[in-house]
Amino acid sequence: MSKALETEPTKRRVFAIISHPDAGKTTLTENMLLASGAIHQAGKVAARGEARRTQSDWMKIEQERGISVSSSVMTFEHQGLTFNLLDTPGHEDFSEDTYRTLTAADCAVMVLDVAKGIEPQTLKLFEVCRLRDIPIITFINKLDREGVDPFDLITEIEEKLALDVVPMQWPAASGRRFRGVVDLRTNQFLTFAKPDSGDEHTWTPMDGNAIGAAFDDDALWEEFSEEAELAREYPDFNEQSFREGHMTPVYFGSALRKFGVLELINALAEFAPMPQSERAKKAGQDVEIAPTDKEVSGFVFKVQANMDLNHRDRIAFYRMVSGEFKRGMKLKTADGKGLSVHNPVMFFAQDRELAETAYAGDVIGIPNHGVLRVGESLSESGKIRFAGIPNFAPEILRRARLEDPLKAKHLRKALESLAEEGVTQLFKPAMGADMIVGAVGSLQIDVMRERIKTEYGLGVQFEVPPYQTARWLACDDDATLKTFVDKNMVNMAEDIDGDPVFLAKSSWDIGYAQEKNPTIRFLTTKERR
Ligand code: G4P
């Protein structure tokens, strides 16, 4: 084994930030890049967060795809480690993109607003992390504003997320009274320098004169010392429990005031796991692919149409799982389609660079003409197939109706292409010629509608069909499944892989069908294999 193949994966950390909109994800991202020296000037990322706030701006960004392509992955270095931060779209509306991005992350930072605690989207994103038991580091943000009592926040996390919570730091008040945080392991206090004071946040030992200077308010000091003692009563941090996704360490800070951000990066450096082995099928056998395995392998977790609308170029975001990738290498999909990767792109905060070599934990962008779909496995032998990029049962279904019926073939191609890219899902009903598109969030439908119009020039009405939801079907006995499919032809459809899907008017209908057919599984997720 080459030395680099052994050591490089140990230096990679792949993580994502999950949060409810406005909790401060963009600000934190920017200040992480600043703190690590990856960018030198504020404003780059924030401008993006700002522009995203309205849907029309978001659509514009989506159309000028270059911008979001380069920001989907951000790489920075710190303490000799390479961090790949995967961007989960920060829109109020939920999309499958977010789910899929999380399947490529090894760790997540959960950002909470100290005044708001767990919000609806935090919960949704957390549930996705839980599907894979991704370890989570909690960052409670905006301590420079009045917040909820941290003990109550911890109880809320414990109760709503069923996680063991360990504060690694404890804050001295919040808002106007905020003085800083104590590191409960080292007993050092990080004093908060008031904005515009010209001071810097500095570390001070908890006892001695220096700390006295930070606390000109005796009552506050008393309150804080008591609370910090109580905070020590929480269980000790247990790395194994964290890695298994059962325990979350909690940090406090203010992204906007650059307070606690470096400490958070240090926590990631210390605790976020290096790339791990991934389960896969190799030539039909269950195997574990280790980062140090010689064969290059990985999977595509995101596909994005390229800037040039005249060419249907796409960039596939490929998360490496094993091997030593070299530019120009020939890789194959699990269906045997080969492609030579001559122009792989790596994403640094402000630039894109050609990737000469890459290892497990790296994310490279592979330009292609539609060969690579979301969920596709790509390896040297073409025999490795990773599980784990799920499709989610759509919560919104629409029937596509053409204004010009002669364009049916074009529409089918367009919808198939968008489904391959993962923009929306596509279902072809067993009866009738209409096609049904599905999405988890309504923004996906808007993006699709816009792209059908601008890229494909098709006039299409999207109508509400007589179904509301869909389930993938599975059964250990093929004959039972076939009988069910034949009997329920009016409700049956095929997805883009030809797998059977049951379209239902309501979840009550699904419950009823399930009760009548106990050996058939009605699945809300499907893992692409
Ligand atoms: P998001 O990506 O999670 O949606 O949040 P974003 O970073 O855009 O932050 C949302 C708002 O919260 C922004 O204010 C941002 O400045 C503010 N914010 C983020 N972190 C902190 C913090 O630690 N303390 C305080 N006080 N505010 C914070 P905005 O008014 O919506 O935008 P802007 O005009 O300040 O850019």
XYZ file of C-alpha atoms in Angstrom, residues 12 35 98 107 120 128 136 153 156 188 194 205 226 266 278 296 300 331 352 354 394 411 425 440 465 494 526:
27
model
C -9.996 14.158 5.803
C -10.946 31.365 10.973
C -30.522 18.083 1.363
C -20.474 14.270 10.728
C -39.053 22.370 12.704
C -32.201 12.338 8.240
C -23.612 15.420 15.627
C -32.050 24.021 25.856
C -35.093 20.202 24.929
C -10.078 27.935 30.863
C -17.684 43.312 23.181
C -7.671 30.587 33.630
C -22.891 27.793 40.339
C -11.053 22.350 16.887
C -18.799 1.759 3.663
C -10.832 3.690 -6.402
C -22.403 10.432 -6.710
C -13.909 4.614 -13.905
C -11.971 25.591 -8.317
C -8.197 20.603 -11.183
C -42.908 12.259 -2.529
C -41.417 15.832 -22.455
C -38.914 11.987 -9.261
C -40.517 16.137 -1.283
C -53.555 14.282 -9.852
C -43.138 2.510 -12.332
C -35.962 3.495 -1.631
